[in-house]
XYZ file of C-alpha atoms in Angstrom:
784
model
C 44.624 -15.931 -23.070
C 43.877 -17.706 -26.485
C 42.939 -16.456 -29.499
C 39.588 -16.878 -29.353
C 39.252 -15.196 -24.980
C 41.524 -11.865 -26.697
C 39.368 -11.825 -29.738
C 36.141 -11.821 -27.231
C 37.354 -9.372 -24.914
C 38.205 -7.072 -28.179
C 34.403 -7.778 -29.856
C 33.068 -6.524 -26.600
C 35.681 -3.455 -26.118
C 34.408 -2.269 -30.313
C 30.677 -2.979 -29.340
C 30.728 -1.677 -26.130
C 28.002 1.260 -26.687
C 25.858 -1.191 -28.675
C 26.294 -4.040 -25.849
C 25.720 -1.718 -23.396
C 22.407 -0.861 -24.407
C 21.584 -4.399 -25.251
C 22.709 -5.106 -21.500
C 20.413 -2.266 -20.447
C 17.430 -3.676 -21.554
C 17.790 -7.091 -20.127
C 18.372 -5.437 -16.769
C 15.285 -3.253 -17.125
C 13.499 -7.305 -18.164
C 15.961 -9.186 -15.610
C 14.649 -6.161 -12.803
C 11.382 -6.284 -13.378
C 10.897 -10.146 -13.280
C 13.395 -9.881 -10.411
C 10.049 -7.344 -8.802
C 7.834 -8.754 -9.887
C 8.137 -12.338 -8.163
C 10.297 -11.082 -5.287
C 7.194 -8.693 -4.301
C 4.678 -11.424 -5.149
C 6.999 -14.095 -2.685
C 6.603 -12.108 0.056
C 3.266 -10.967 0.023
C 2.677 -14.622 0.149
C 5.083 -15.277 3.080
C 4.145 -12.120 5.279
C 0.915 -13.806 4.703
C 1.236 -17.390 5.479
C 3.635 -16.545 8.714
C 1.107 -14.029 10.155
C -1.845 -16.097 9.047
C -0.586 -19.570 10.750
C 1.183 -16.811 13.575
C -2.664 -15.330 14.112
C -4.102 -18.567 14.379
C -6.584 -16.753 11.393
C -9.959 -19.071 10.286
C -10.554 -20.159 7.929
C -14.367 -18.993 7.847
C -16.549 -16.703 9.694
C -20.370 -16.289 10.091
C -22.591 -13.338 11.224
C -25.580 -14.087 13.263
C -27.758 -11.432 15.207
C -28.074 -13.251 18.014
C -27.618 -17.364 19.005
C -26.749 -18.521 22.021
C -22.741 -20.260 23.202
C -24.663 -23.786 23.404
C -24.792 -23.859 20.413
C -20.864 -23.954 20.136
C -21.006 -28.047 20.901
C -22.885 -28.410 17.084
C -20.432 -26.278 15.722
C -17.671 -27.940 17.026
C -19.726 -31.732 16.510
C -19.619 -30.685 11.431
C -17.763 -32.607 10.368
C -14.549 -30.317 8.764
C -14.138 -28.892 12.090
C -10.810 -28.522 13.825
C -11.843 -25.108 15.872
C -15.111 -23.126 17.174
C -14.729 -19.378 18.760
C -17.642 -17.436 19.225
C -17.499 -13.327 19.798
C -19.413 -10.297 20.333
C -19.410 -7.712 17.273
C -20.872 -4.599 17.293
C -21.099 -0.939 15.259
C -19.991 2.319 17.212
C -19.076 5.570 16.643
C -16.370 7.219 18.369
C -16.216 11.040 19.219
C -12.518 11.892 18.970
C -11.519 15.717 20.728
C -10.296 17.731 17.226
C -11.218 15.768 14.841
C -15.072 17.588 13.443
C -16.655 14.376 11.841
C -17.915 11.336 13.013
C -15.774 8.219 13.003
C -16.819 5.247 12.186
C -15.909 1.682 14.126
C -16.438 -2.195 14.346
C -16.092 -3.545 17.794
C -14.526 -6.803 18.557
C -14.979 -9.100 21.325
C -10.894 -10.514 22.372
C -10.265 -13.896 21.340
C -10.293 -16.055 23.777
C -7.152 -16.466 25.808
C -6.188 -20.048 25.584
C -6.021 -21.382 22.037
C -8.302 -18.450 19.945
C -8.543 -17.738 17.095
C -7.721 -14.308 15.317
C -4.973 -13.841 18.104
C -4.430 -10.276 18.724
C -0.226 -8.415 17.918
C -0.083 -5.751 20.222
C 2.767 -2.638 19.583
C 2.421 -0.996 22.167
C 0.335 -1.187 25.705
C -1.552 -4.543 27.078
C -4.914 -5.714 25.912
C -8.206 -4.173 27.413
C -9.551 -5.781 30.567
C -12.712 -2.972 31.931
C -15.853 -1.925 30.201
C -14.063 1.497 29.620
C -10.768 -0.252 28.281
C -10.361 -0.449 23.873
C -7.219 -1.673 21.945
C -7.704 0.014 19.367
C -5.650 -0.801 15.454
C -2.482 0.709 13.608
C -3.455 1.795 11.465
C -6.090 4.378 13.044
C -4.352 5.095 15.739
C -1.212 6.582 13.557
C -3.976 8.662 11.266
C -5.072 10.227 15.139
C -2.356 9.773 17.016
C -3.618 6.971 19.244
C -1.167 6.876 22.817
C -2.294 3.500 25.154
C -3.148 6.323 27.805
C -5.492 8.681 25.346
C -9.126 8.653 25.982
C -12.520 9.335 23.708
C -16.149 8.654 23.579
C -17.654 5.897 22.598
C -21.175 5.538 21.644
C -22.862 1.598 21.398
C -26.382 1.349 21.073
C -27.281 4.868 21.546
C -25.615 5.260 25.374
C -21.858 7.082 24.502
C -19.482 6.538 27.334
C -15.942 7.575 28.128
C -12.767 4.642 26.861
C -9.562 4.395 27.822
C -7.213 2.851 24.815
C -4.952 0.432 26.698
C -2.720 -1.114 23.357
C -2.572 -0.484 20.141
C -2.565 -4.104 18.261
C -2.545 -5.474 14.306
C -5.371 -8.338 13.695
C -5.065 -11.105 10.254
C -8.499 -10.156 9.927
C -8.099 -6.255 9.296
C -4.279 -6.845 6.981
C -6.642 -4.950 4.574
C -8.713 -2.264 6.725
C -11.497 -0.780 4.838
C -14.684 -0.285 5.569
C -17.080 -2.750 3.875
C -18.538 -1.082 0.547
C -15.751 1.741 0.258
C -13.544 1.889 -2.384
C -10.461 2.567 -0.195
C -8.608 2.566 2.858
C -10.331 6.111 4.939
C -8.319 5.605 8.873
C -8.942 8.454 10.615
C -12.904 7.911 9.339
C -13.030 3.980 10.015
C -11.154 1.644 13.113
C -11.787 -0.978 14.275
C -11.337 -1.446 18.530
C -11.329 -4.679 20.981
C -13.015 -4.907 24.431
C -12.415 -7.627 26.561
C -15.673 -10.081 25.732
C -18.218 -10.256 28.951
C -18.171 -5.946 29.068
C -19.320 -5.711 25.080
C -21.336 -8.813 26.303
C -23.609 -6.339 28.414
C -22.587 -3.321 26.043
C -24.924 -5.376 22.647
C -27.567 -7.506 24.784
C -25.559 -10.049 24.075
C -24.929 -12.556 27.959
C -24.329 -15.615 27.305
C -25.248 -15.785 23.425
C -23.057 -14.424 20.250
C -23.152 -12.848 17.116
C -19.507 -14.253 15.103
C -18.272 -16.993 14.575
C -14.800 -17.984 13.786
C -13.903 -21.901 12.514
C -10.872 -23.626 12.053
C -11.034 -26.416 9.728
C -9.051 -29.456 9.342
C -6.656 -30.842 7.412
C -8.387 -31.915 3.599
C -12.085 -30.468 4.489
C -14.469 -30.633 2.858
C -14.721 -26.101 2.806
C -18.026 -25.976 0.749
C -19.965 -28.881 2.433
C -18.875 -27.240 6.163
C -20.419 -24.034 5.363
C -23.846 -24.623 3.827
C -23.951 -27.356 7.885
C -23.393 -23.852 9.158
C -25.492 -21.769 7.889
C -27.778 -24.338 8.349
C -27.723 -24.513 11.658
C -27.412 -21.129 12.166
C -30.259 -19.426 9.399
C -32.923 -19.505 12.820
C -30.737 -17.547 14.441
C -30.690 -14.429 11.251
C -27.466 -15.447 10.276
C -26.200 -13.700 6.780
C -24.563 -16.423 5.797
C -21.006 -18.062 6.026
C -17.972 -17.271 3.985
C -14.971 -18.629 3.620
C -11.622 -17.129 4.171
C -11.854 -16.536 -0.143
C -14.202 -14.345 0.796
C -12.942 -12.267 3.470
C -12.829 -8.309 2.834
C -9.294 -8.166 3.688
C -7.655 -11.204 2.292
C -9.467 -10.650 -0.357
C -7.705 -7.471 -1.403
C -4.626 -8.895 -0.674
C -4.838 -11.960 -2.555
C -5.827 -9.714 -5.900
C -2.525 -7.746 -5.268
C -0.790 -11.301 -4.729
C -2.855 -12.184 -8.080
C -2.074 -8.585 -10.260
C 1.984 -8.995 -9.626
C 0.930 -12.847 -11.171
C -0.184 -11.019 -13.444
C 2.851 -8.239 -14.450
C 6.103 -10.777 -14.135
C 4.466 -12.913 -16.988
C 4.005 -9.929 -18.750
C 6.373 -6.971 -18.675
C 9.649 -9.316 -18.147
C 8.334 -11.544 -21.599
C 8.840 -7.830 -24.017
C 12.123 -6.686 -22.184
C 13.802 -10.271 -22.723
C 11.683 -10.833 -26.526
C 13.307 -7.536 -27.557
C 16.954 -8.268 -25.690
C 16.567 -11.183 -28.448
C 15.603 -9.047 -31.326
C 18.299 -7.193 -30.394
C 20.697 -10.094 -30.374
C 20.119 -11.305 -33.053
C 20.572 -8.390 -35.227
C 23.814 -7.085 -33.607
C 25.747 -11.518 -33.516
C 24.552 -11.377 -37.555
C 25.940 -7.609 -38.604
C 28.844 -9.434 -36.498
C 29.152 -11.752 -38.568
C 28.780 -11.062 -41.891
C 32.071 -8.684 -40.571
C 34.048 -11.400 -39.527
C 32.841 -13.987 -41.728
C 36.108 -13.976 -43.548
C 37.745 -14.232 -40.218
C 35.805 -17.353 -38.901
C 37.080 -18.682 -42.463
C 40.962 -18.247 -40.967
C 39.943 -19.891 -38.037
C 38.427 -21.913 -38.924
C 41.587 -22.962 -41.733
C 43.681 -23.214 -38.724
C 41.540 -25.700 -37.434
C 39.527 -24.331 -35.210
C 36.654 -26.491 -35.054
C 32.583 -25.420 -36.012
C 31.491 -25.755 -32.216
C 35.034 -23.881 -30.990
C 33.499 -21.044 -32.861
C 29.746 -21.164 -31.774
C 31.004 -21.605 -28.112
C 32.751 -18.065 -28.925
C 30.110 -15.831 -30.465
C 27.563 -18.098 -27.960
C 30.097 -16.071 -24.794
C 29.828 -13.259 -26.656
C 26.306 -12.775 -26.696
C 26.267 -14.690 -22.828
C 28.717 -12.408 -21.280
C 25.917 -9.341 -22.528
C 22.417 -10.717 -21.772
C 25.150 -11.828 -17.928
C 25.814 -8.368 -17.257
C 22.984 -6.502 -17.642
C 21.166 -9.594 -15.546
C 23.164 -8.994 -12.927
C 22.856 -5.652 -12.741
C 19.045 -6.177 -13.420
C 19.273 -8.966 -10.052
C 20.392 -6.524 -8.076
C 17.902 -3.226 -9.068
C 15.504 -5.522 -9.105
C 16.168 -6.855 -5.340
C 16.315 -2.702 -4.589
C 12.654 -1.936 -5.445
C 11.728 -4.610 -4.483
C 12.725 -3.558 -1.635
C 11.153 -0.648 -1.442
C 8.022 -1.831 -2.745
C 8.121 -3.905 -0.008
C 8.211 -0.977 2.806
C 4.916 1.111 0.329
C 2.930 -2.091 0.712
C 3.831 -1.624 5.021
C 0.683 1.343 4.114
C -1.878 -0.100 2.535
C -1.081 -3.513 4.578
C -1.042 -3.879 8.262
C 2.173 -6.922 9.080
C 4.344 -6.704 11.550
C 7.111 -7.649 9.764
C 7.239 -7.503 6.526
C 10.018 -10.479 5.197
C 11.185 -9.288 2.011
C 13.154 -11.942 0.002
C 15.356 -12.306 -2.586
C 15.503 -15.993 -3.395
C 18.369 -17.228 -4.893
C 15.658 -19.253 -7.025
C 14.575 -16.300 -7.652
C 17.696 -14.785 -9.307
C 19.122 -17.703 -10.607
C 15.179 -17.862 -12.709
C 15.816 -14.360 -13.848
C 19.560 -14.880 -15.906
C 18.559 -17.573 -17.297
C 15.682 -16.390 -18.499
C 17.745 -13.866 -19.818
C 19.650 -16.689 -20.937
C 17.172 -18.218 -22.315
C 16.483 -15.448 -24.829
C 20.501 -14.609 -25.188
C 20.445 -18.304 -27.106
C 17.001 -17.468 -29.564
C 19.454 -14.150 -30.184
C 22.322 -15.937 -31.315
C 21.614 -18.883 -32.272
C 20.904 -17.995 -36.040
C 23.838 -16.071 -36.329
C 25.805 -18.603 -34.786
C 24.666 -21.815 -36.757
C 25.249 -19.896 -39.836
C 28.975 -19.561 -39.020
C 29.324 -23.225 -38.235
C 27.356 -24.576 -40.645
C 29.933 -21.583 -43.311
C 33.491 -22.975 -45.339
C 35.937 -22.114 -44.624
C 37.027 -20.948 -48.778
C 33.728 -19.596 -49.107
C 34.296 -17.240 -46.015
C 37.353 -16.086 -47.595
C 35.562 -14.660 -50.682
C 33.931 -11.752 -50.023
C 29.408 -11.731 -49.699
C 27.427 -12.365 -53.274
C 25.971 -9.277 -53.387
C 21.813 -8.872 -52.437
C 19.451 -9.220 -54.805
C 16.232 -7.454 -55.009
C 14.080 -6.985 -57.084
C 12.583 -4.325 -59.005
C 9.446 -2.788 -55.781
C 6.224 -1.002 -56.904
C 8.375 1.630 -55.297
C 10.778 2.472 -58.421
C 7.905 2.258 -60.472
C 5.578 4.309 -58.427
C 5.234 8.169 -59.291
C 6.165 8.842 -55.762
C 9.094 8.395 -56.692
C 9.629 11.524 -59.062
C 8.648 13.827 -55.481
C 11.320 12.332 -53.493
C 14.782 14.253 -53.198
C 17.371 10.986 -54.164
C 18.241 10.947 -50.249
C 14.239 9.967 -49.181
C 14.539 7.496 -52.102
C 17.561 6.144 -51.020
C 15.473 5.874 -47.681
C 12.587 4.116 -48.707
C 14.755 1.842 -50.544
C 16.639 0.782 -48.603
C 13.116 0.254 -45.919
C 11.767 -1.285 -48.596
C 14.654 -3.926 -49.044
C 14.481 -4.856 -46.340
C 11.245 -6.045 -45.030
C 12.135 -8.227 -42.124
C 14.446 -6.058 -40.141
C 12.335 -3.040 -40.654
C 9.717 -4.723 -39.160
C 10.717 -6.085 -36.226
C 12.445 -2.801 -35.915
C 9.117 -0.897 -35.959
C 7.704 -3.623 -32.990
C 10.504 -2.706 -31.054
C 9.736 0.770 -30.565
C 6.125 -0.243 -29.924
C 7.055 -2.451 -27.855
C 8.495 0.298 -25.880
C 5.553 2.978 -26.469
C 3.230 0.478 -25.696
C 5.057 -0.120 -22.370
C 4.360 3.584 -21.930
C 0.433 3.589 -22.903
C 0.693 0.668 -20.410
C 2.128 3.618 -17.680
C -0.186 5.456 -18.199
C -3.662 3.564 -17.421
C -3.998 3.660 -13.749
C -3.716 7.314 -13.843
C -6.592 7.821 -16.221
C -8.287 4.658 -14.681
C -8.380 5.482 -11.874
C -9.086 9.020 -13.137
C -12.748 7.609 -15.429
C -13.342 5.369 -11.944
C -13.280 8.567 -9.663
C -15.752 9.713 -11.646
C -17.994 7.739 -12.796
C -18.183 6.494 -8.811
C -18.248 9.627 -7.700
C -19.828 12.495 -9.069
C -21.844 10.547 -11.727
C -23.409 7.943 -9.636
C -22.635 8.899 -6.683
C -23.921 12.363 -6.017
C -24.578 12.366 -2.050
C -23.060 14.524 -0.096
C -23.088 11.711 2.719
C -24.144 8.186 2.874
C -25.656 6.905 6.265
C -26.516 3.113 7.926
C -27.757 2.975 10.109
C -27.976 0.485 13.120
C -30.784 -2.170 12.248
C -34.581 -0.493 9.858
C -36.082 2.158 11.002
C -38.964 3.115 9.968
C -38.982 5.530 6.618
C -40.454 8.040 8.577
C -36.941 8.472 10.017
C -36.523 10.478 6.314
C -37.632 13.419 8.592
C -35.552 13.175 11.182
C -32.418 13.558 8.665
C -34.229 16.609 6.819
C -34.792 18.612 9.666
C -30.983 18.552 10.377
C -28.137 21.646 9.884
C -27.685 21.785 6.234
C -29.207 19.238 4.954
C -31.807 19.639 1.384
C -32.497 16.076 0.072
C -33.053 13.203 2.014
C -33.354 9.863 0.048
C -33.551 6.984 2.274
C -32.937 3.282 0.832
C -33.020 -0.300 1.960
C -30.059 -3.230 1.647
C -30.031 -7.395 2.225
C -28.169 -9.756 2.104
C -29.331 -12.635 0.063
C -28.393 -15.960 -2.072
C -29.674 -15.719 -6.732
C -29.439 -18.305 -8.144
C -30.099 -19.781 -11.493
C -29.553 -23.168 -12.497
C -26.190 -25.009 -10.409
C -25.278 -20.606 -10.687
C -25.106 -19.780 -7.572
C -23.729 -15.969 -5.622
C -23.424 -14.302 -2.443
C -24.240 -10.752 -2.715
C -26.828 -7.864 -1.029
C -29.583 -6.370 -3.602
C -30.406 -2.176 -2.363
C -33.288 -0.724 -2.626
C -33.411 2.705 -4.134
C -36.823 5.719 -4.424
C -38.294 5.772 -7.643
C -37.040 8.450 -8.684
C -33.465 8.736 -6.778
C -31.177 12.206 -8.091
C -28.792 11.532 -5.117
C -26.709 7.493 -6.495
C -27.540 6.547 -9.769
C -27.274 3.808 -11.619
C -25.795 4.135 -15.619
C -25.306 2.353 -18.648
C -21.959 0.943 -20.704
C -22.208 4.699 -21.197
C -22.791 5.937 -18.328
C -26.771 6.851 -19.289
C -28.813 7.324 -16.259
C -30.792 3.454 -15.979
C -34.577 4.707 -14.167
C -34.523 1.657 -10.869
C -37.649 -0.381 -12.229
C -40.994 -0.564 -10.784
C -41.310 -4.574 -10.457
C -38.064 -6.354 -11.236
C -34.770 -6.574 -10.682
C -31.523 -5.082 -11.951
C -28.718 -7.389 -12.147
C -24.489 -5.387 -11.956
C -22.981 -6.003 -15.398
C -20.319 -9.240 -14.059
C -23.536 -10.417 -11.303
C -25.248 -11.572 -14.009
C -21.967 -13.098 -16.328
C -21.171 -15.452 -12.708
C -25.216 -16.001 -13.308
C -25.482 -17.168 -16.962
C -29.068 -14.374 -16.766
C -29.484 -11.838 -18.720
C -32.797 -8.953 -19.031
C -36.059 -11.334 -18.948
C -34.721 -14.752 -16.948
C -36.111 -15.043 -13.440
C -33.283 -16.057 -10.544
C -34.094 -17.584 -7.422
C -33.800 -14.817 -3.967
C -33.208 -16.794 -1.120
C -33.226 -14.046 1.389
C -30.171 -14.480 4.348
C -31.989 -12.793 6.966
C -35.285 -12.837 9.413
C -37.028 -16.011 7.614
C -35.004 -17.046 5.177
C -37.129 -16.347 2.826
C -37.258 -17.701 -0.897
C -38.760 -15.376 -3.175
C -38.849 -16.171 -7.775
C -37.110 -12.065 -9.171
C -38.212 -11.567 -13.100
C -34.925 -9.548 -14.661
C -35.537 -6.169 -16.276
C -32.028 -5.200 -17.124
C -28.374 -4.829 -15.931
C -25.445 -1.499 -14.683
C -22.547 -1.544 -15.103
C -20.965 -0.595 -11.488
C -17.424 -0.689 -11.163
C -17.450 -1.188 -7.715
C -18.705 -3.866 -6.162
C -20.893 -6.078 -7.743
C -24.719 -6.833 -5.947
C -29.116 -6.360 -7.752
C -30.903 -3.034 -7.370
C -34.340 -2.298 -6.639
C -37.537 -0.045 -6.379
C -37.692 0.472 -2.021
C -41.237 -0.212 -2.174
C -41.142 -3.257 -4.509
C -38.722 -4.965 -2.191
C -39.822 -4.561 1.347
C -43.467 -5.765 -1.124
C -41.119 -8.682 -1.488
C -40.244 -9.082 2.111
C -43.405 -8.629 3.589
C -42.526 -5.753 5.611
C -43.437 -2.487 6.149
C -42.426 0.799 4.382
C -38.873 -0.315 6.269
C -35.307 1.514 5.472
C -31.441 0.578 6.096
C -29.563 4.090 5.424
C -29.325 7.063 3.268
C -28.519 9.234 0.910
C -28.113 12.935 2.343
C -27.689 16.208 0.220
C -25.796 20.147 2.075
C -25.098 22.556 2.247
C -21.488 22.763 2.899
C -20.886 25.604 5.084
C -22.889 22.840 7.747
C -21.101 19.928 7.478
C -19.699 20.673 11.235
C -23.098 21.796 12.820
C -24.471 18.453 10.622
C -21.704 17.143 12.148
C -22.010 17.305 15.757
C -25.766 16.496 15.299
C -25.097 13.399 14.237
C -23.029 11.900 16.759
C -25.872 12.826 18.916
C -27.754 10.032 16.607
C -26.884 6.823 18.353
C -28.514 5.119 15.470
C -26.184 6.266 12.743
C -23.246 3.938 13.464
C -22.090 4.406 9.746
C -20.845 7.817 7.672
C -19.055 8.471 4.300
C -17.770 11.662 3.297
C -17.713 11.606 -0.766
C -15.770 14.267 -1.153
C -13.238 13.298 1.741
C -13.139 9.926 0.506
C -11.906 11.346 -3.142
C -9.231 13.264 -0.811
C -8.385 11.100 0.339
C -7.948 8.544 -2.011
C -5.926 11.296 -3.840
C -3.621 12.159 -0.888
C -2.307 8.197 -0.609
C -2.784 7.121 -4.749
C -0.916 9.714 -5.861
C 2.222 9.472 -5.271
C 1.974 5.677 -5.723
C 0.336 5.892 -9.138
C 3.853 9.376 -9.959
C 6.079 5.822 -9.525
C 4.723 4.006 -11.214
C 4.698 5.859 -14.194
C 8.817 6.452 -13.391
C 9.362 3.472 -13.569
C 7.426 2.877 -16.739
C 9.166 5.669 -18.151
C 12.751 4.621 -17.345
C 11.676 1.149 -18.914
C 10.174 2.036 -21.908
C 13.089 4.897 -23.020
C 15.400 1.318 -22.861
C 14.102 -0.378 -24.734
C 13.596 2.792 -27.755
C 16.819 3.355 -26.991
C 18.202 0.566 -26.918
C 16.290 -0.745 -30.515
C 16.723 2.617 -31.852
C 20.894 2.864 -30.959
C 21.453 -0.633 -31.794
C 19.170 -0.406 -35.210
C 21.424 2.815 -36.068
C 24.734 1.532 -36.019
C 24.307 -1.325 -37.650
C 22.655 0.214 -40.134
C 25.280 2.934 -40.709
C 27.912 -0.547 -40.121
C 26.341 -1.761 -43.680
C 25.596 1.360 -45.237
C 29.429 2.338 -44.484
C 31.150 2.677 -48.035
C 27.449 4.104 -49.397
C 27.987 7.046 -47.657
C 31.819 7.930 -47.838
C 31.168 7.702 -51.551
C 27.706 9.466 -50.768
C 30.622 12.392 -48.926
C 32.584 12.008 -51.768
C 30.266 12.936 -54.557
C 29.611 16.283 -52.506
C 27.149 15.388 -50.356
C 27.409 16.882 -47.054
C 27.322 15.923 -43.706
C 23.432 17.079 -43.327
C 22.406 14.772 -46.319
C 24.589 12.547 -45.277
C 22.789 12.389 -42.083
C 19.662 12.348 -43.058
C 20.059 9.494 -45.025
C 20.718 7.382 -42.328
C 18.906 8.773 -39.898
C 15.814 9.132 -42.390
C 15.661 5.096 -41.985
C 14.756 4.997 -38.567
C 12.760 8.541 -37.980
C 10.127 6.648 -40.672
C 10.419 3.101 -39.118
C 10.006 5.065 -35.509
C 7.214 7.095 -37.127
C 5.245 3.463 -37.606
C 5.901 2.100 -34.862
C 3.718 4.806 -32.376
C 0.734 3.981 -34.552
C 1.736 0.746 -33.475
C 2.694 1.135 -30.488
C -0.731 2.679 -29.735
C -2.216 -0.536 -31.207
C -0.953 -2.853 -28.541
C 0.046 -0.562 -25.678
C -4.139 -1.213 -25.668
C -4.116 -4.405 -26.144
C -2.513 -5.300 -23.337
C -4.276 -2.604 -21.591
C -6.794 -3.874 -22.189
C -5.499 -8.103 -20.898
C -4.445 -6.876 -18.111
C -7.894 -5.424 -17.760
C -9.766 -8.483 -18.168
C -6.966 -10.239 -16.428
C -7.137 -8.270 -13.105
C -11.075 -7.875 -12.526
C -13.268 -9.114 -9.342
C -15.851 -8.759 -7.481
C -14.461 -5.515 -5.792
C -13.085 -3.924 -8.606
C -12.896 -3.520 -11.934
C -10.661 -1.169 -13.422
C -12.296 0.873 -16.238
C -10.260 0.596 -19.881
C -9.989 4.112 -20.660
C -6.889 5.682 -21.923
C -6.678 9.494 -22.485
C -5.153 11.047 -25.303
C -2.897 12.851 -22.834
C -1.158 8.893 -22.849
C -0.796 8.533 -26.381
C 0.460 12.078 -26.899
C 2.946 10.986 -24.028
C 4.173 7.935 -24.940
C 5.160 9.836 -27.824
C 6.410 12.991 -27.356
C 8.927 10.116 -25.291
C 9.759 7.314 -28.043
C 10.504 11.092 -30.403
C 12.833 12.129 -27.677
C 15.631 8.946 -26.557
C 14.445 8.116 -30.679
C 16.753 12.058 -30.831
C 18.703 11.716 -28.457
C 20.403 8.542 -29.918
C 20.656 10.574 -33.467
C 22.876 13.011 -31.770
C 25.205 10.132 -30.717
C 25.011 9.056 -33.866
C 26.159 11.955 -35.422
C 29.636 11.641 -34.372
C 30.442 8.826 -36.268
C 29.020 10.413 -39.691
C 30.586 13.272 -38.102
C 34.284 10.846 -37.747
C 33.543 8.874 -40.610
C 37.092 8.503 -42.796
C 36.663 8.000 -45.819
C 39.690 6.048 -46.832
C 39.659 3.485 -45.160
C 35.676 2.985 -45.861
C 35.964 3.437 -50.072
C 38.580 0.572 -49.312
C 37.141 -3.297 -50.193
C 37.183 -4.826 -47.129
C 39.781 -8.453 -47.696
C-alpha cells in the first residue's frame, strides 16, 4: 500500500462521521434520480409494449349512426392504414348486494383477425351471445366477479340477465375513469364487451356502427387525417375525431410520466447541489489542517497532480459509497413504486427495469457533484508552494463591522457576541450553510403540497362548486319536463336540469375542442367560482370560459369566439365571452341553459340533472333510478370523496414519509458537517474558553449558537424556496384534465420547521460528546 493510499484510508476513518453524512446526502440524490428515471422508463416501456401487443388505435371517433359501407371511404383517407368500426353504448348494471346503480360503457369485441384495441384475457373466454359479456378487470375485482357470475344489464331501456364469460384488460382503459370524473371509481363504473351482432341489435345498429378506430401509417399527417375524418363523418352525428394524445386514459398516463420527468430534474439537483457544497466545506477545512503535510509531500517529490488526485479520490470514495447505496435503494423503491402503479394503471404486466445507463448516469451525476465540490479546494492544494505550506497560515484579516460599533452588542452576553462576530466574519460560509438547511425545509414544504392541494381541491370542487348529492346523465336529450319525474322520486328535494353539448371553439388561428354546459340561472347545486372562490352568476347571454381554456384561445371578457357545434347539423355561431371562471377539474364553457338551447335552435331540452336528496332515502331512490331506463350515468358526491380518500390517502402518506426521510438527510448532513467544521476550526478558541473558566455548557452555547442562529434564519428562507418550488411544479403539471391549486397550509410550514429544529437538536446532541472529550492541552498547542 502506497503512502498516499494509507493516508487516504486514515483520513476516511478520521472523517467517518462527516463522510457518512455527505454519503447519505449523495445517496438521497441518487435515490431520487434512480426512482424518477426508472419509474418513468418502466411506465413508458410498458405503455409502448402493451400498445404494440394490443394494436392500440392512433385515432378515434364517435358518432350517432353510420352505414358500414362508409368503411371503404375512411380507408381511402391519405395516411390511414387500418379502419375498424364497432358498436358502443351506455348501460346500467344491477349487482346483487350492491344498492347503488352502476354505470358502464359497453363495446363490441374487436375484430378477431388483425383487429385494433385487442383484449388481454385474464380469465375465462370472450362472449359469444347476447347474454354474455366480458368485464374489465378493475371493475371485476371491485365486485369480486368471476367467469360464470351473473347480473342484470339494462341497454336502451331493456333489461337482460347476462353471464360473465371473461375478465379482460384493454389498452383503451389502462386508466379506468368515467369521463368528467376526477378519480377512478371501480365500483360504480365499468367497461363491458359483447359480441358485435348482439350489441348492434341491442343498440339499433344493424349493418351500422357508431364508433371508429384508425391505425395510421408511419409518418402520416395526423391533423390532416383527423380533419378528413371529421368531414366524412359530420353528416352522421360525429362529435369530432381525436388522435391518441387526446384519448382519456392515454392522457392521464402521459401526464403521470411527465410528472416524473419534472421530478427527475428538480429533487436530484437539490440533493447533489447540497452534497457539492458539503464536500467543498469539508475539503477546504481538511486541506487547511493538512497544509503542512501537503508541503512535506511536495518536498519529498510528490507532484501537484498526485496530491490533487489523492484528495479527489477522497471525495470520490465518499460519493461512490453514497452512489452505490443510492442506486440500490432507488432500485428497491422504484420496484415498490411500480407495484403501487399497478393499482391505478391496469396493465397485464408492468416491466420494472433498472437500466444500466440509469444507474451509471446516477453515479456520474454524483461524481460531477463531487468534482465541483472538491475542485476549488484541490486546486488550492496543488498550487501551494512547499515553503509557504510549511509556515503557519497567516491569520485572516478582519475589519470592524457595524455590529462592533452598534449598541446591540452591549445587550448580548460574551458568548452571544462571539457567535454573531464569527458569523459576520464568514458571510459566504454562513450563507451557504443557511441555503443548505433552507433546501431541506423546502423539500418538506414540497412534500406537503400534495396533501394540502388535494384537500383544497376536494373542498372547492365537491363542497363549494359541486353541491349536488347526485349527478345524473341521460342516454339522449330529453325535454325539460323530465325534472318533474325526477322531483317525484323518493327523497329528492331539489332538481336542477342541465344541457351539455360538444363544441369546437375558435379564436383567430387557435382552436380547441371542448364542451359548453348550460345551467339554470338560479343554479345552487353546481356553482361557478372565481379565483377568490366567490360564486360567478350565470349570464343571461354570452359565454363563460374556464381560465385555462380562455388562455389557450387567447381571449378575455369582451372578445368573441366562433362556436362550432359537433352534433346535429354542426352549426357555427359567434358568441361573446362575458367572463372567466376558475375550475380545478376539466375545462370548458358555461352558458344559461335557455340561451344555449336558443343558440342551437332547439327546444327546451336537457341532457342531465343535479339532485339534492335526503340521505336516508338513498336506497329507495337508487331502486327507482335502476328502474328508469334512460338514466345511464350517476355520480354520488360523498361516495366520490370517500373513494378518493380511501385510494389516495395511503399514497400521500408514503410520499410525505419519503420527503421526510430525504429532507432530514439534508438537514443532518448540513447541520452536522457545519458543526464539525466549526468545532475543528475553533477547537483552540473553545479550549481557551474552558481554561478561562467557561463551563462545558457555556462553551457548547458558543459552538452550537452559530448553527442554531443559522437554522432559525434558514427556516423562513426554506419556506419561501419551498413555495417557489411548489409554484414551479404546479405550473409545470397543469393540464386540461386538472390543475393542482397552489395551497400550503400553516401546518405544513410548521411541520417543516419542526423537523428541521428536531434534526438540529439531534445533531447538537452528537456534538456535545466532542465538546466533553475536548483535550485542552492538545488543543492549545500550536499545530506545527
